[in-house]
CSV table of C-alpha atoms in Angstrom, one decimal:
chain,number,residue,atom,x,y,z
A,1,MET,CA,-21.7,188.2,-89.5
A,2,THR,CA,-23.4,187.9,-92.5
A,3,GLU,CA,-22.6,189.2,-95.6
A,4,VAL,CA,-24.9,191.9,-97.4
A,5,LEU,CA,-25.9,194.4,-100.2
A,6,GLN,CA,-26.9,197.4,-99.3
A,7,TYR,CA,-28.8,199.6,-101.8
A,8,ASN,CA,-29.6,203.4,-100.8
A,9,ASP,CA,-31.5,205.3,-103.6
A,10,GLY,CA,-29.4,204.0,-106.5
A,11,LYS,CA,-26.1,203.5,-104.7
A,12,VAL,CA,-24.8,199.7,-104.2
A,13,LEU,CA,-22.8,198.7,-101.4
A,14,ARG,CA,-21.4,195.3,-100.1
A,15,GLY,CA,-20.8,194.6,-95.9
A,16,ALA,CA,-21.2,192.6,-93.3
A,17,ILE,CA,-24.0,192.5,-90.6
A,18,ASP,CA,-25.4,190.8,-87.4
A,19,VAL,CA,-28.4,188.9,-87.6
A,20,VAL,CA,-30.6,187.8,-84.5
A,21,ARG,CA,-30.2,184.4,-83.9
A,22,GLU,CA,-32.9,181.8,-83.5
A,23,PHE,CA,-32.3,178.4,-82.2
A,24,PRO,CA,-34.1,175.1,-82.3
A,25,LEU,CA,-34.3,173.0,-79.2
A,26,VAL,CA,-35.6,169.6,-78.9
A,27,LEU,CA,-37.5,169.0,-75.6
A,28,ARG,CA,-37.2,165.5,-74.4
A,29,VAL,CA,-39.1,164.7,-71.3
A,30,ASN,CA,-39.1,161.5,-69.7
A,31,ASP,CA,-37.4,159.7,-72.3
A,32,ARG,CA,-40.4,161.2,-74.7
A,33,GLU,CA,-39.7,163.7,-77.6
A,34,LEU,CA,-42.4,166.2,-76.6
A,35,VAL,CA,-41.7,169.3,-78.7
A,36,THR,CA,-38.9,171.7,-81.0
A,37,LEU,CA,-38.8,175.0,-79.2
A,38,VAL,CA,-37.5,177.8,-81.3
A,39,ALA,CA,-36.0,180.4,-79.4
A,40,SER,CA,-33.3,182.8,-78.6
A,41,PRO,CA,-30.0,180.9,-77.8
A,42,HIS,CA,-29.3,182.2,-74.1
A,43,ASP,CA,-30.4,181.1,-70.9
A,44,LEU,CA,-32.4,178.0,-72.2
A,45,ARG,CA,-32.6,176.0,-68.7
A,46,PHE,CA,-35.2,178.8,-67.5
A,47,LEU,CA,-37.4,178.3,-70.8
A,48,VAL,CA,-37.6,174.7,-70.7
A,49,ALA,CA,-38.6,175.1,-66.9
A,50,GLY,CA,-41.1,177.8,-67.3
A,51,PHE,CA,-42.6,175.9,-70.5
A,52,LEU,CA,-42.9,172.9,-68.8
A,53,TRP,CA,-44.3,174.6,-65.8
A,54,LEU,CA,-47.0,176.7,-67.5
A,55,GLN,CA,-48.3,173.6,-69.5
A,56,GLY,CA,-49.1,172.2,-66.1
A,57,PHE,CA,-46.1,169.1,-66.1
A,58,VAL,CA,-44.3,170.3,-63.0
A,59,ALA,CA,-45.9,172.4,-59.8
A,60,SER,CA,-42.5,173.0,-58.3
A,61,ALA,CA,-38.8,173.0,-58.8
A,62,ASP,CA,-38.7,169.6,-57.0
A,63,ASP,CA,-40.6,168.0,-59.7
A,64,PHE,CA,-37.2,168.2,-62.0
A,65,LEU,CA,-35.5,165.3,-61.4
A,66,VAL,CA,-33.2,166.1,-64.1
A,67,LEU,CA,-32.8,169.4,-66.3
A,68,SER,CA,-30.0,170.0,-68.4
A,69,VAL,CA,-29.5,171.7,-71.7
A,70,CYS,CA,-26.8,170.9,-74.2
A,71,ASN,CA,-26.4,173.7,-76.6
A,72,ASP,CA,-24.1,172.1,-78.8
A,73,TYR,CA,-26.6,169.5,-79.8
A,74,GLY,CA,-29.9,171.5,-79.1
A,75,ILE,CA,-31.2,169.0,-77.2
A,76,ALA,CA,-33.0,169.5,-73.5
A,77,ASN,CA,-33.0,166.2,-71.5
A,78,VAL,CA,-35.4,166.5,-68.6
A,79,ARG,CA,-36.9,163.9,-66.0
A,80,ILE,CA,-39.6,165.0,-63.8
A,81,LYS,CA,-41.8,163.2,-61.4
A,82,GLY,CA,-45.0,161.7,-62.5
A,83,GLU,CA,-45.8,161.3,-66.2
A,84,LEU,CA,-46.6,163.3,-69.3
A,85,PRO,CA,-50.4,163.0,-70.6
A,86,HIS,CA,-50.6,160.0,-73.4
A,87,GLU,CA,-52.0,162.5,-76.2
A,88,LEU,CA,-51.1,166.2,-76.4
A,89,LYS,CA,-53.1,168.4,-79.1
A,90,PRO,CA,-51.3,171.4,-79.5
A,91,VAL,CA,-53.1,174.7,-79.7
A,92,LEU,CA,-51.8,177.2,-82.0
A,93,THR,CA,-52.1,180.4,-80.6
A,94,SER,CA,-51.8,183.6,-83.0
A,95,GLY,CA,-49.7,185.9,-80.8
A,96,CYS,CA,-46.3,186.8,-81.4
A,97,GLY,CA,-44.0,184.4,-79.6
A,98,THR,CA,-43.8,180.6,-79.1
A,99,GLY,CA,-47.3,180.2,-79.8
A,100,VAL,CA,-48.1,176.9,-78.8
A,101,THR,CA,-49.8,175.2,-75.9
A,102,PHE,CA,-51.6,172.0,-74.9
A,103,SER,CA,-54.6,173.3,-73.8
A,104,LEU,CA,-56.4,176.1,-74.6
A,105,PRO,CA,-56.0,179.0,-71.9
A,106,GLN,CA,-58.7,179.7,-69.2
A,107,GLY,CA,-59.0,182.0,-66.6
A,108,ARG,CA,-58.1,181.5,-63.2
A,109,GLN,CA,-60.9,180.4,-60.7
A,110,THR,CA,-59.7,182.1,-57.8
A,111,PRO,CA,-58.2,185.2,-58.2
A,112,ILE,CA,-55.5,186.2,-55.9
A,113,PRO,CA,-56.8,188.6,-52.9
A,114,ARG,CA,-54.8,191.8,-52.8
A,115,SER,CA,-55.0,195.4,-52.2
A,116,GLY,CA,-54.3,198.4,-54.6
A,117,ILE,CA,-50.9,199.1,-56.6
A,118,ALA,CA,-50.3,202.7,-57.0
A,119,VAL,CA,-50.6,203.9,-60.8
A,120,GLY,CA,-46.9,205.3,-60.3
A,121,ALA,CA,-45.5,202.0,-59.5
A,122,VAL,CA,-46.7,200.6,-62.9
A,123,PHE,CA,-45.2,203.5,-64.9
A,124,GLU,CA,-41.9,203.0,-62.8
A,125,LEU,CA,-41.8,199.3,-63.9
A,126,MET,CA,-42.4,199.7,-67.6
A,127,ARG,CA,-39.5,202.6,-67.3
A,128,GLN,CA,-37.2,200.1,-66.0
A,129,LEU,CA,-38.4,197.6,-68.5
A,130,ALA,CA,-37.7,199.7,-71.4
A,131,GLN,CA,-33.9,200.9,-69.8
A,132,THR,CA,-33.1,197.4,-69.1
A,133,SER,CA,-34.2,196.5,-72.4
A,134,ASP,CA,-31.9,199.3,-73.9
A,135,ARG,CA,-28.8,197.8,-72.8
A,136,TYR,CA,-29.2,194.5,-74.4
A,137,LYS,CA,-30.3,196.2,-77.5
A,138,SER,CA,-27.1,194.4,-79.2
A,139,HIS,CA,-29.5,191.6,-79.6
A,140,GLY,CA,-31.6,193.4,-81.7
A,141,GLY,CA,-35.3,193.7,-82.0
A,142,LEU,CA,-36.3,191.0,-79.7
A,143,HIS,CA,-39.1,191.1,-77.3
A,144,SER,CA,-38.7,191.8,-73.5
A,145,ALA,CA,-40.6,191.2,-70.5
A,146,ALA,CA,-40.2,192.0,-66.7
A,147,ILE,CA,-41.8,190.9,-63.3
A,148,GLY,CA,-41.9,194.0,-60.9
A,149,ASP,CA,-43.2,193.9,-57.5
A,150,VAL,CA,-45.9,196.2,-56.1
A,151,GLU,CA,-43.4,199.3,-55.6
A,152,GLY,CA,-42.6,198.5,-59.4
A,153,ARG,CA,-39.0,197.2,-58.7
A,154,LEU,CA,-37.6,195.4,-61.3
A,155,LEU,CA,-37.3,191.7,-59.9
A,156,LEU,CA,-36.8,189.5,-63.1
A,157,HIS,CA,-36.0,190.3,-67.2
A,158,ALA,CA,-36.1,188.1,-70.2
A,159,GLU,CA,-35.8,188.6,-73.5
A,160,ASP,CA,-36.3,186.1,-76.7
A,161,LEU,CA,-37.4,186.6,-80.3
A,162,GLY,CA,-40.7,184.8,-79.2
A,163,ARG,CA,-43.2,187.0,-77.0
A,164,HIS,CA,-44.3,184.3,-75.1
A,165,ASN,CA,-40.9,182.8,-74.8
A,166,THR,CA,-40.2,185.8,-72.6
A,167,ILE,CA,-43.0,184.8,-70.2
A,168,ASP,CA,-41.9,181.3,-69.8
A,169,ARG,CA,-38.3,182.6,-69.2
A,170,LEU,CA,-39.2,184.6,-66.3
A,171,ALA,CA,-41.5,181.8,-64.9
A,172,GLY,CA,-38.9,179.4,-65.3
A,173,GLU,CA,-36.3,181.8,-63.6
A,174,ALA,CA,-38.6,182.2,-60.7
A,175,LEU,CA,-39.3,178.5,-60.5
A,176,LEU,CA,-35.7,177.5,-60.3
A,177,LYS,CA,-34.6,180.7,-58.1
A,178,GLY,CA,-38.0,180.3,-55.6
A,179,ILE,CA,-39.0,184.0,-56.3
A,180,PRO,CA,-42.9,184.2,-55.5
A,181,LEU,CA,-44.9,185.8,-58.2
A,182,GLU,CA,-48.0,186.0,-56.4
A,183,GLY,CA,-49.1,189.4,-56.3
A,184,THR,CA,-46.6,191.2,-59.0
A,185,ILE,CA,-46.6,193.2,-62.2
A,186,LEU,CA,-45.8,191.8,-65.5
A,187,ALA,CA,-44.7,194.4,-67.9
A,188,THR,CA,-44.3,193.6,-71.5
A,189,SER,CA,-43.0,195.2,-74.5
A,190,GLY,CA,-45.7,193.7,-76.8
A,191,ARG,CA,-49.5,193.0,-77.7
A,192,VAL,CA,-51.1,191.0,-74.7
A,193,SER,CA,-52.9,188.1,-76.4
A,194,THR,CA,-54.6,184.8,-75.1
A,195,GLU,CA,-51.4,182.8,-73.7
A,196,MET,CA,-50.0,186.1,-72.1
A,197,ALA,CA,-53.3,186.8,-70.0
A,198,ALA,CA,-53.4,182.9,-68.8
A,199,LYS,CA,-49.8,182.5,-68.2
A,200,ALA,CA,-50.2,185.7,-66.2
A,201,ALA,CA,-53.3,184.2,-64.5
A,202,GLN,CA,-51.7,180.8,-63.9
A,203,LEU,CA,-48.7,182.5,-61.8
A,204,GLY,CA,-51.0,184.8,-59.8
A,205,ILE,CA,-49.7,187.9,-61.2
A,206,ALA,CA,-51.8,190.8,-60.1
A,207,VAL,CA,-51.2,193.5,-63.0
A,208,VAL,CA,-50.6,193.2,-66.7
A,209,VAL,CA,-49.1,196.2,-68.3
A,210,SER,CA,-48.1,196.7,-71.6
A,211,ARG,CA,-47.4,199.4,-74.3
A,212,THR,CA,-49.6,198.4,-77.0
A,213,SER,CA,-52.9,196.7,-77.1
A,214,PRO,CA,-54.3,193.4,-75.5
A,215,THR,CA,-56.9,191.4,-77.6
A,216,ASP,CA,-60.3,190.5,-76.7
A,217,MET,CA,-59.8,187.3,-75.5
A,218,ALA,CA,-57.0,188.5,-73.1
A,219,VAL,CA,-59.5,191.2,-72.0
A,220,ARG,CA,-61.8,188.5,-70.9
A,221,ILE,CA,-59.0,186.0,-69.3
A,222,CYS,CA,-57.9,189.0,-66.9
A,223,ASP,CA,-61.5,190.0,-66.3
A,224,GLU,CA,-62.4,186.7,-65.0
A,225,SER,CA,-59.1,186.1,-63.3
A,226,GLY,CA,-59.4,189.5,-61.4
A,227,ILE,CA,-55.9,190.7,-62.9
A,228,THR,CA,-56.1,194.5,-63.9
A,229,LEU,CA,-54.7,195.0,-67.6
A,230,ILE,CA,-53.2,197.9,-68.9
A,231,GLY,CA,-52.3,198.8,-72.2
A,232,TYR,CA,-50.8,201.8,-74.4
A,233,LEU,CA,-49.0,203.0,-71.4
A,234,ARG,CA,-46.9,205.8,-73.1
A,235,GLY,CA,-45.6,208.9,-71.5
A,236,ALA,CA,-47.8,210.0,-68.7
A,237,LYS,CA,-50.6,207.9,-70.6
A,238,LEU,CA,-52.4,204.2,-69.8
A,239,THR,CA,-55.4,202.4,-70.6
A,240,ALA,CA,-56.9,200.3,-68.1
A,241,TYR,CA,-59.0,197.3,-69.3
A,242,THR,CA,-60.1,195.2,-66.6
A,243,HIS,CA,-60.3,195.9,-62.7
A,244,SER,CA,-59.1,199.3,-62.7
A,245,GLU,CA,-60.5,199.3,-59.0
A,246,TYR,CA,-57.1,198.3,-57.9
A,247,ILE,CA,-55.6,201.0,-59.1
A,248,LEU,CA,-54.3,204.0,-56.9
A,249,PHE,CA,-54.3,206.9,-58.5
A,250,SER,CA,-53.5,209.5,-55.7
B,1,MET,CA,-67.2,197.9,-77.5
B,2,THR,CA,-64.8,197.1,-74.3
B,3,GLU,CA,-65.2,199.5,-71.4
B,4,VAL,CA,-62.0,201.1,-70.3
B,5,LEU,CA,-60.4,203.4,-67.8
B,6,GLN,CA,-58.3,205.9,-69.4
B,7,TYR,CA,-55.6,207.8,-67.3
B,8,ASN,CA,-53.5,210.7,-68.5
B,9,ASP,CA,-51.2,212.8,-66.7
B,10,GLY,CA,-53.7,212.7,-63.4
B,11,LYS,CA,-56.5,213.0,-64.9
B,12,VAL,CA,-59.0,209.8,-65.0
B,13,LEU,CA,-61.3,209.1,-67.9
B,14,ARG,CA,-64.1,206.5,-68.6
B,15,GLY,CA,-65.2,205.4,-72.0
B,16,ALA,CA,-65.5,202.5,-74.2
B,17,ILE,CA,-62.8,201.4,-77.3
B,18,ASP,CA,-62.4,198.6,-80.0
B,19,VAL,CA,-60.5,195.4,-79.0
B,20,VAL,CA,-58.7,193.2,-81.3
B,21,ARG,CA,-60.5,189.9,-81.7
B,22,GLU,CA,-58.9,186.7,-81.5
B,23,PHE,CA,-60.7,183.7,-82.3
B,24,PRO,CA,-59.9,179.9,-81.3
B,25,LEU,CA,-60.8,177.8,-84.3
B,26,VAL,CA,-60.7,174.1,-83.4
B,27,LEU,CA,-59.3,172.3,-86.9
B,28,ARG,CA,-60.9,168.6,-87.4
B,29,VAL,CA,-59.3,166.6,-90.3
B,30,ASN,CA,-60.8,163.3,-91.2
B,31,ASP,CA,-62.5,162.9,-88.1
B,32,ARG,CA,-59.2,163.6,-85.8
B,33,GLU,CA,-58.8,166.8,-83.9
B,34,LEU,CA,-55.8,168.1,-85.1
B,35,VAL,CA,-55.0,171.4,-83.5
B,36,THR,CA,-56.7,174.7,-82.2
B,37,LEU,CA,-55.5,177.6,-84.6
B,38,VAL,CA,-56.0,180.9,-82.7
B,39,ALA,CA,-56.4,183.5,-85.4
B,40,SER,CA,-57.9,186.7,-86.0
B,41,PRO,CA,-61.8,185.6,-87.3
B,42,HIS,CA,-62.3,186.8,-90.9
B,43,ASP,CA,-61.8,184.6,-93.8
B,44,LEU,CA,-60.9,181.1,-92.0
B,45,ARG,CA,-61.2,179.3,-94.8
B,46,PHE,CA,-58.3,180.4,-96.7
B,47,LEU,CA,-56.0,180.1,-93.1
B,48,VAL,CA,-57.4,176.4,-93.0
B,49,ALA,CA,-56.4,175.4,-96.6
B,50,GLY,CA,-53.0,177.4,-96.0
B,51,PHE,CA,-52.2,176.0,-92.9
B,52,LEU,CA,-52.9,172.4,-94.1
B,53,TRP,CA,-51.0,172.8,-97.9
B,54,LEU,CA,-48.1,174.0,-95.9
B,55,GLN,CA,-47.8,171.3,-93.3
B,56,GLY,CA,-47.6,168.9,-96.3
B,57,PHE,CA,-51.3,167.1,-95.8
B,58,VAL,CA,-52.5,168.1,-99.0
B,59,ALA,CA,-51.1,169.1,-102.2
B,60,SER,CA,-53.8,170.6,-104.4
B,61,ALA,CA,-57.3,172.1,-103.9
B,62,ASP,CA,-58.6,168.4,-105.2
B,63,ASP,CA,-57.1,166.8,-102.2
B,64,PHE,CA,-60.3,168.8,-100.0
B,65,LEU,CA,-63.1,166.5,-100.3
B,66,VAL,CA,-64.7,168.8,-97.6
B,67,LEU,CA,-63.7,172.4,-96.4
B,68,SER,CA,-66.6,174.1,-94.2
B,69,VAL,CA,-65.6,176.3,-91.5
B,70,CYS,CA,-68.2,176.6,-88.7
B,71,ASN,CA,-67.9,180.5,-87.2
B,72,ASP,CA,-70.5,180.0,-84.8
B,73,TYR,CA,-68.8,176.8,-83.0
B,74,GLY,CA,-65.3,177.7,-83.7
B,75,ILE,CA,-64.9,174.5,-85.8
B,76,ALA,CA,-63.5,173.7,-89.4
B,77,ASN,CA,-64.3,170.2,-90.8
B,78,VAL,CA,-62.4,169.2,-93.2
B,79,ARG,CA,-62.1,165.8,-95.0
B,80,ILE,CA,-58.8,165.2,-96.9
B,81,LYS,CA,-57.7,162.6,-99.6
B,82,GLY,CA,-55.3,160.1,-97.8
B,83,GLU,CA,-54.5,160.0,-94.1
B,84,LEU,CA,-52.8,162.2,-91.6
B,85,PRO,CA,-49.7,160.7,-90.3
B,86,HIS,CA,-50.0,158.7,-87.0
B,87,GLU,CA,-47.9,160.7,-84.8
B,88,LEU,CA,-47.2,164.7,-85.0
B,89,LYS,CA,-45.0,166.5,-82.8
B,90,PRO,CA,-45.4,170.2,-82.9
B,91,VAL,CA,-42.6,172.5,-83.5
B,92,LEU,CA,-42.8,175.7,-81.3
B,93,THR,CA,-41.1,178.4,-83.4
B,94,SER,CA,-39.9,181.6,-82.0
B,95,GLY,CA,-41.7,184.2,-84.3
B,96,CYS,CA,-44.3,186.3,-83.8
B,97,GLY,CA,-47.5,184.2,-85.3
B,98,THR,CA,-48.9,181.1,-85.3
B,99,GLY,CA,-45.8,179.5,-84.0
B,100,VAL,CA,-46.3,175.9,-84.6
B,101,THR,CA,-45.4,173.3,-87.5
B,102,PHE,CA,-45.7,169.7,-87.5
B,103,SER,CA,-41.9,169.3,-88.7
B,104,LEU,CA,-38.8,171.7,-88.5
B,105,PRO,CA,-38.3,173.7,-91.5
B,106,GLN,CA,-36.0,173.1,-94.1
B,107,GLY,CA,-34.7,174.7,-97.2
B,108,ARG,CA,-36.0,173.6,-100.7
B,109,GLN,CA,-33.9,170.9,-102.6
B,110,THR,CA,-34.3,172.8,-106.0
B,111,PRO,CA,-34.5,176.2,-105.9
B,112,ILE,CA,-36.8,177.4,-108.9
B,113,PRO,CA,-35.1,178.7,-112.0
B,114,ARG,CA,-35.7,182.4,-112.7
B,115,SER,CA,-34.1,185.6,-114.5
B,116,GLY,CA,-33.5,188.5,-112.1
B,117,ILE,CA,-36.3,190.9,-110.7
B,118,ALA,CA,-36.0,194.7,-110.8
B,119,VAL,CA,-35.5,196.8,-107.4
B,120,GLY,CA,-38.2,198.9,-108.3
B,121,ALA,CA,-40.6,196.1,-108.4
B,122,VAL,CA,-39.7,195.3,-104.8
B,123,PHE,CA,-40.0,198.8,-103.5
B,124,GLU,CA,-43.6,198.9,-105.7
B,125,LEU,CA,-44.5,196.0,-103.7
B,126,MET,CA,-44.2,197.2,-100.5
B,127,ARG,CA,-45.5,200.2,-101.3
B,128,GLN,CA,-48.8,198.6,-102.1
B,129,LEU,CA,-48.6,196.4,-99.0
B,130,ALA,CA,-48.6,199.5,-96.7
B,131,GLN,CA,-51.5,201.2,-98.8
B,132,THR,CA,-53.6,198.2,-98.7
B,133,SER,CA,-52.8,197.7,-94.8
B,134,ASP,CA,-53.8,201.2,-94.1
B,135,ARG,CA,-57.2,200.7,-95.8
B,136,TYR,CA,-58.0,197.7,-93.1
B,137,LYS,CA,-56.7,200.1,-90.2
B,138,SER,CA,-59.9,199.8,-88.4
B,139,HIS,CA,-58.9,196.3,-87.3
B,140,GLY,CA,-55.8,198.0,-85.7
B,141,GLY,CA,-52.1,196.7,-85.2
B,142,LEU,CA,-52.2,193.5,-87.2
B,143,HIS,CA,-49.7,191.9,-89.2
B,144,SER,CA,-50.1,192.1,-93.1
B,145,ALA,CA,-48.6,190.4,-95.6
B,146,ALA,CA,-49.0,190.0,-99.8
B,147,ILE,CA,-48.0,188.2,-102.9
B,148,GLY,CA,-46.8,190.4,-105.9
B,149,ASP,CA,-45.6,189.6,-109.3
B,150,VAL,CA,-42.3,190.1,-111.0
B,151,GLU,CA,-43.4,193.6,-111.8
B,152,GLY,CA,-44.6,194.3,-108.0
B,153,ARG,CA,-48.3,194.0,-108.8
B,154,LEU,CA,-50.1,192.9,-105.7
B,155,LEU,CA,-51.8,189.7,-106.7
B,156,LEU,CA,-52.9,188.8,-103.1
B,157,HIS,CA,-53.2,190.2,-99.2
B,158,ALA,CA,-53.9,189.1,-96.0
B,159,GLU,CA,-54.1,190.2,-92.4
B,160,ASP,CA,-54.1,188.3,-88.9
B,161,LEU,CA,-52.9,188.6,-85.6
B,162,GLY,CA,-50.4,185.8,-85.9
B,163,ARG,CA,-47.8,187.1,-88.7
B,164,HIS,CA,-47.3,183.1,-89.8
B,165,ASN,CA,-51.1,182.8,-90.1
B,166,THR,CA,-51.0,185.7,-92.8
B,167,ILE,CA,-48.6,183.3,-95.0
B,168,ASP,CA,-50.8,180.7,-94.5
B,169,ARG,CA,-54.0,182.8,-95.6
B,170,LEU,CA,-52.2,183.8,-98.5
B,171,ALA,CA,-51.4,180.4,-99.7
B,172,GLY,CA,-54.5,179.0,-99.0
B,173,GLU,CA,-56.4,181.7,-100.9
B,174,ALA,CA,-53.9,181.0,-103.9
B,175,LEU,CA,-54.5,177.5,-103.8
B,176,LEU,CA,-58.4,177.4,-103.4
B,177,LYS,CA,-58.4,180.2,-106.3
B,178,GLY,CA,-55.7,178.4,-108.6
B,179,ILE,CA,-53.3,181.5,-108.8
B,180,PRO,CA,-49.6,180.2,-109.4
B,181,LEU,CA,-47.2,181.4,-106.5
B,182,GLU,CA,-44.0,180.1,-108.3
B,183,GLY,CA,-41.4,183.1,-108.9
B,184,THR,CA,-43.5,185.5,-107.0
B,185,ILE,CA,-42.6,188.0,-104.4
B,186,LEU,CA,-43.7,187.9,-100.9
B,187,ALA,CA,-43.7,190.9,-98.9
B,188,THR,CA,-44.4,190.8,-95.0
B,189,SER,CA,-44.7,193.6,-92.5
B,190,GLY,CA,-42.5,192.0,-90.0
B,191,ARG,CA,-39.7,189.7,-89.2
B,192,VAL,CA,-38.8,187.2,-91.3
B,193,SER,CA,-38.2,184.1,-89.1
B,194,THR,CA,-37.3,180.6,-90.0
B,195,GLU,CA,-41.1,179.8,-90.8
B,196,MET,CA,-41.7,182.4,-93.0
B,197,ALA,CA,-38.6,181.5,-95.0
B,198,ALA,CA,-39.3,177.7,-95.0
B,199,LYS,CA,-42.8,178.6,-96.1
B,200,ALA,CA,-42.0,180.7,-98.8
B,201,ALA,CA,-39.5,178.2,-100.0
B,202,GLN,CA,-42.2,175.5,-100.3
B,203,LEU,CA,-44.2,178.0,-102.1
B,204,GLY,CA,-41.5,178.8,-104.6
B,205,ILE,CA,-41.5,182.1,-103.7
B,206,ALA,CA,-38.7,184.1,-105.3
B,207,VAL,CA,-37.8,187.1,-103.2
B,208,VAL,CA,-38.9,187.7,-99.8
B,209,VAL,CA,-39.0,191.3,-98.3
B,210,SER,CA,-39.7,192.9,-95.2
B,211,ARG,CA,-39.7,196.6,-93.8
B,212,THR,CA,-37.5,194.5,-90.5
B,213,SER,CA,-34.7,191.8,-90.1
B,214,PRO,CA,-34.5,188.3,-90.9
B,215,THR,CA,-33.0,185.6,-88.0
B,216,ASP,CA,-30.0,183.6,-89.0
B,217,MET,CA,-32.0,180.5,-89.5
B,218,ALA,CA,-34.2,182.4,-92.3
B,219,VAL,CA,-31.2,183.5,-93.9
B,220,ARG,CA,-29.9,180.3,-94.6
B,221,ILE,CA,-33.0,179.0,-95.5
B,222,CYS,CA,-33.6,181.4,-98.3
B,223,ASP,CA,-29.8,180.9,-99.2
B,224,GLU,CA,-30.3,177.2,-99.7
B,225,SER,CA,-33.6,177.4,-101.5
B,226,GLY,CA,-32.4,180.1,-104.0
B,227,ILE,CA,-34.8,182.9,-102.3
B,228,THR,CA,-33.6,186.6,-102.6
B,229,LEU,CA,-34.1,187.9,-99.0
B,230,ILE,CA,-34.1,191.5,-98.6
B,231,GLY,CA,-34.8,193.2,-95.3
B,232,TYR,CA,-34.8,196.9,-93.8
B,233,LEU,CA,-37.0,198.4,-96.9
B,234,ARG,CA,-37.3,201.8,-95.9
B,235,GLY,CA,-37.6,204.9,-98.2
B,236,ALA,CA,-35.2,204.4,-100.4
B,237,LYS,CA,-32.9,201.9,-99.2
B,238,LEU,CA,-32.8,197.8,-98.4
B,239,THR,CA,-30.7,195.3,-97.1
B,240,ALA,CA,-30.4,192.3,-99.3
B,241,TYR,CA,-29.2,188.6,-97.3
B,242,THR,CA,-29.1,186.3,-99.8
B,243,HIS,CA,-29.1,185.9,-103.6
B,244,SER,CA,-28.7,189.3,-104.7
B,245,GLU,CA,-27.7,188.4,-108.1
B,246,TYR,CA,-31.2,188.2,-109.2
B,247,ILE,CA,-31.8,192.0,-108.1
B,248,LEU,CA,-31.8,194.1,-111.3
B,249,PHE,CA,-30.3,197.7,-110.3
B,250,SER,CA,-30.7,199.7,-113.2
């Protein structure tokens, strides 16, 4: 609890309230200090696994020889098969979230083959994302994301202060639990930026859906990667930006 | 304009809409490729100047020997006095924005001395931030931030896809135009995370105010740095998290 002073139209009150936690985690990989991730403090092994997977440093759960997170010291110790590239130049992304990657995101070369997805499944997954996030509301004002199957059933859910951390968390949990992500739907509470789109493409996700807007680069990446990108899903409405041919409306 | 398909309760329409732009800018400093910033495409020199200043690579406008931005190629060429540190480890911050820094944010050792700030000035600055951002609404869903003086008069305004980019932009514009920031008020549309608080402390800002919540680390940094941190400013209400003794309520 944090002591605060509250002011309301001339009246001054003192009290104590909960504040959202931000946790710095030093990530050591093969004895090298790679980065410090700043994230929400729960389930950090999923974040670490997903981050390293989506950076291309591991390709499967077997590539982790050691993956340990010490919350007390704020250190993740990871040992992976193979070596990290010698030089890593960070890309500082614009979006609302972790905001770094070591290479500029690219579209996927070979879009995953698939048949259509019923529009109802997309609405259903967003409904479940909102409902699940509501249950976590105690955290306060976090970003949330979910993976659903083609029927709109929720498979994975993640919350974090950082929008991109939610995707890393979903990816990491899927990797460690052996849940296949190809052809699934990714639902997110926030804006779809480059990183979100590129990470979805890397994961073989078929549909990305958000309550709000995508950026122009995200539209291009989804277009090139064969991803159906949907924004502004509210009530019974949505806007499809790319590959609407995969949406089944009847 | 981007071609889209819109769906509304069973009806399918085709049209074209504007999409928020995300612009990747490779930042070369002293012939070394430092990072790629991804940001909104306007006024990139302010972003570059502020980023390098807040990273501690320059201390004044005179330290820039060259500062040129080529929008066509997406490259900023910068030459600064002195050299960059040999090794740079990125910190991937949680917040909603650029989300990288090369060192973990710290509070300021010597809080700036000051007298109080009238509560009315804080409300006035937030009113002006909202009003100014409304005028830019064509951009759509961007983050905004402003610097105001102790009377709540708006001195600088910035918008960007990335929340932290708005602070770098304000800092860069102030640095290049010679506007002093010590003792000013920083108003932001979004959450106050570590980076926002640490950057405010570096700049000698006296009051940080937001419509939404701060994180726990931001509260600590503001506390240590002598910054008055105000959140949840809405209507005639606000919540002060740190150093409320500087707010004049009558």
